[in-house]
Coordinates of C-alpha atoms in Angstrom, one line a residue:
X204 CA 126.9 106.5 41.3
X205 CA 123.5 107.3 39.4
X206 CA 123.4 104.0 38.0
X207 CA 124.0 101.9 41.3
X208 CA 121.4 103.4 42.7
X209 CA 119.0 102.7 40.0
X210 CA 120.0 99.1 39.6
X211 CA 120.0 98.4 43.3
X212 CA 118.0 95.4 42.6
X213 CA 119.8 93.7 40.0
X214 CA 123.2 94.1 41.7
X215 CA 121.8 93.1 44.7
X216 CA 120.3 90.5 42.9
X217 CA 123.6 89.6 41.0
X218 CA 125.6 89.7 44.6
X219 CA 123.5 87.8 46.3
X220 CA 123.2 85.1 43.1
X221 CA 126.9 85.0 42.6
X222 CA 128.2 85.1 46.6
X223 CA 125.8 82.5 47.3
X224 CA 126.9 80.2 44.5
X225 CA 130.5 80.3 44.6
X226 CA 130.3 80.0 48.6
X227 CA 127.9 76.9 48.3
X228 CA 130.3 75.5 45.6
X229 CA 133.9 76.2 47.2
X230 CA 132.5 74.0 50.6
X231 CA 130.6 71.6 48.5
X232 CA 134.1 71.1 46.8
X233 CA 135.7 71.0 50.4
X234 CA 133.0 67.8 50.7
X235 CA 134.4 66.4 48.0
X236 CA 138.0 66.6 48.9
X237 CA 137.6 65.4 52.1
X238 CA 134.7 63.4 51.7
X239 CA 135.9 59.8 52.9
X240 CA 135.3 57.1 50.0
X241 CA 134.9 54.0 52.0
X242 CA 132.2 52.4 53.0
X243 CA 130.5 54.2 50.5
X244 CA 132.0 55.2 47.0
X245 CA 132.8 57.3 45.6
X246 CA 131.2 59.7 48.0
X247 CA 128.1 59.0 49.9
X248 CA 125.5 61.4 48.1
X249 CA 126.7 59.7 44.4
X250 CA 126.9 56.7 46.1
X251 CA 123.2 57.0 47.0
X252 CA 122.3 58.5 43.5
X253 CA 123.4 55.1 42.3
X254 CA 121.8 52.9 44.8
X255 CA 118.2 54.7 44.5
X256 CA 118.9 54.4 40.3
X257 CA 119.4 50.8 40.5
X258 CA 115.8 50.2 42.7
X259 CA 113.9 52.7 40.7
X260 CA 115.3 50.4 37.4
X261 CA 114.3 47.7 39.7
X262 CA 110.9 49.1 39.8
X263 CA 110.3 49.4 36.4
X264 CA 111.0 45.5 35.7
X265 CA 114.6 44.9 35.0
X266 CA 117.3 43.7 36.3
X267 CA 119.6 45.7 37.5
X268 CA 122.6 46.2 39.7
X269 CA 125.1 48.7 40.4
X270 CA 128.8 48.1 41.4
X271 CA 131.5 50.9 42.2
X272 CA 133.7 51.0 39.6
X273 CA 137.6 50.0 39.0
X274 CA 138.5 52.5 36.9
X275 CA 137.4 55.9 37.9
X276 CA 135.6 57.4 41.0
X277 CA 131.9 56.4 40.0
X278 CA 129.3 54.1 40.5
X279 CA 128.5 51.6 37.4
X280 CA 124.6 50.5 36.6
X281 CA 123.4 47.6 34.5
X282 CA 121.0 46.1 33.1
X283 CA 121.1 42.0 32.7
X284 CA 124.8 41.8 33.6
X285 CA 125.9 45.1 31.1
X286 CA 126.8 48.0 32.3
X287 CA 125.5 51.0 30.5
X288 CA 126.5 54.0 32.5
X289 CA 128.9 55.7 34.8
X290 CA 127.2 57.9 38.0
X291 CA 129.6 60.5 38.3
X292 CA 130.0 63.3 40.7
X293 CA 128.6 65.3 38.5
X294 CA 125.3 63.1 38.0
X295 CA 124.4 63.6 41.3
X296 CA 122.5 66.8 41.3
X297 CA 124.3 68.6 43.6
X298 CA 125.7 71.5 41.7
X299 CA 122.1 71.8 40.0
X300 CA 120.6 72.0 43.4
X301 CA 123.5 74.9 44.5
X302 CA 122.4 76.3 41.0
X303 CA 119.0 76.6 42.2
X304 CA 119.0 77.3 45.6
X305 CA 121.2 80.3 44.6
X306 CA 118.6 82.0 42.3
X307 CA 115.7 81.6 45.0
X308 CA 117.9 83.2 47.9
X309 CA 118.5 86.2 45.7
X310 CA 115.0 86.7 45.3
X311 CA 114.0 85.4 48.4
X312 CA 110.9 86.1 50.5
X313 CA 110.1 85.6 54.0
X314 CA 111.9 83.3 55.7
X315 CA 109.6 80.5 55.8
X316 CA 108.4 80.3 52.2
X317 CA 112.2 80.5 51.3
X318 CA 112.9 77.6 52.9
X319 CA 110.2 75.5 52.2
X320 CA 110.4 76.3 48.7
X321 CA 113.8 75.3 48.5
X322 CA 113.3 72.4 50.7
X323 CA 110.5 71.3 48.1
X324 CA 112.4 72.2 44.9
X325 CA 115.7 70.2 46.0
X326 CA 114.0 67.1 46.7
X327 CA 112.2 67.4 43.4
X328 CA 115.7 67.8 41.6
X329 CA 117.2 65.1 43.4
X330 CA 114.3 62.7 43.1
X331 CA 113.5 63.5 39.4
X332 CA 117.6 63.6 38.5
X333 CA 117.2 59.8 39.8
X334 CA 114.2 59.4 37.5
X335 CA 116.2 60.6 34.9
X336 CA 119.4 58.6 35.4
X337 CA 117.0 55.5 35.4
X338 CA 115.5 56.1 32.2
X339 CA 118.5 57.2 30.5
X340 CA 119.7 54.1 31.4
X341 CA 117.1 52.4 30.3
X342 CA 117.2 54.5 27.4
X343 CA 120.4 53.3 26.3
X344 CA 119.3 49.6 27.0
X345 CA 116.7 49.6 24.7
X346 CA 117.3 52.2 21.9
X347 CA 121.4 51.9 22.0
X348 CA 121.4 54.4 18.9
X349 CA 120.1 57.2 20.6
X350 CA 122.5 57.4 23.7
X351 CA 124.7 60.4 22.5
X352 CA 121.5 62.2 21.6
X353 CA 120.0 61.3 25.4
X354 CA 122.5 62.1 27.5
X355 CA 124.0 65.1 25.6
X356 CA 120.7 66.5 25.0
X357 CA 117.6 65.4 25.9
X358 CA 118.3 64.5 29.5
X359 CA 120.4 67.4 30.2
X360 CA 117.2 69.4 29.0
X361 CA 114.9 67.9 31.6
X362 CA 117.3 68.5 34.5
X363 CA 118.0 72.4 33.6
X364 CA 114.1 72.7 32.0
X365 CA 113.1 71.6 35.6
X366 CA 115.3 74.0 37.1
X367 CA 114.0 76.2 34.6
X368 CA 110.7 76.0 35.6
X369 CA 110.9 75.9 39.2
X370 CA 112.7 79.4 38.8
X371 CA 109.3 80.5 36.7
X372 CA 107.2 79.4 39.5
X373 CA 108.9 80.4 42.0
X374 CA 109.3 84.4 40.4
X375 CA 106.0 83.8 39.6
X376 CA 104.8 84.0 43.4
X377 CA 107.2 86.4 43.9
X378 CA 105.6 89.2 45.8
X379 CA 108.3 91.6 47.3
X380 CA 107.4 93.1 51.2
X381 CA 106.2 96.5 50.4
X382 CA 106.9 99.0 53.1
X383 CA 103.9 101.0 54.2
X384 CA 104.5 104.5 54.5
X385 CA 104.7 104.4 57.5
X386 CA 107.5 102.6 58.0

């Protein structure tokens, strides 16, 4: 019973880490089962991933489309007419966002900060995960050779390295409520 009591915190931490993430995951996976495909493909978070991908490409001076695809459930990107990659479920940031959220509610602060921080540090995920699918599409356009080495490392490394850091900054600023004595 000793040691409970002197690792409060970390299994607190631990509970509250774990609880949230598996609950976050289990009805984001209820999303995804009952998610209805049309109008937009393969669900409409992905779906948008894609869209905002293609007009970020856009942006940058290619051309570029993106067209839902025949042979899985995923959204297909090209450049000039080829298609390079697949958006995916899984490219969508969502389970990176659960991934976070779930650290900074287990070391959460006051209400407000809590949510604005998370609030802040989704939509930076989201909108640099878009970033990223761009210019690992891109990527692949230009320097072909590379893709393996892209998108099984380096671009997988500036999703979780952002994570990463948010998590750092976020700890960082981390300043527990100290009870006064007289509480």
């Amino acid at each position: 019973m000793e040691i409970f009591k002197k690792n409060k915190a970390v299994i607190k931490f631990l509970g509250v880490f774990f609880g949230t993430y598996i609950l976050l995951t289990i009805a984001y996976q209820l999303y995804l089962d009952y998610a209805p495909e049309q109008p937009y493909f393969p669900e409409i978070i992905t779906h948008m991933v894609a869209l905002q991908t293609e007009s970020l490409i856009s942006f940058f001076g290619y051309e570029t489309n993106s067209i839902p695809s025949h042979y899985d459930p995923s959204m297909r990107i090209g450049i000039n007419g080829d298609y390079l990659v697949r958006v995916i479920e899984g490219c969508n940031a969502v389970s990176v966002i659960i991934l976070f959220l779930s650290f900074i509610l287990a070391f959460k602060k006051d209400f407000r900060s809590t949510v604005l921080f998370i609030f802040a540090g989704s939509v930076i995920i989201y909108s640099l995960n878009v970033l990223r699918i761009a210019l690992l599409t891109i990527g692949i356009y230009e320097i072909p050779d590379y893709q393996e080495f892209m998108h099984g490392t380096l671009f997988p490394a500036f999703i979780y390295g952002l994570v990463f850091l948010l998590w750092i900054v976020w700890i960082k600023n981390y300043k527990p409520k100290v009870k006064s004595v007289d509480e």
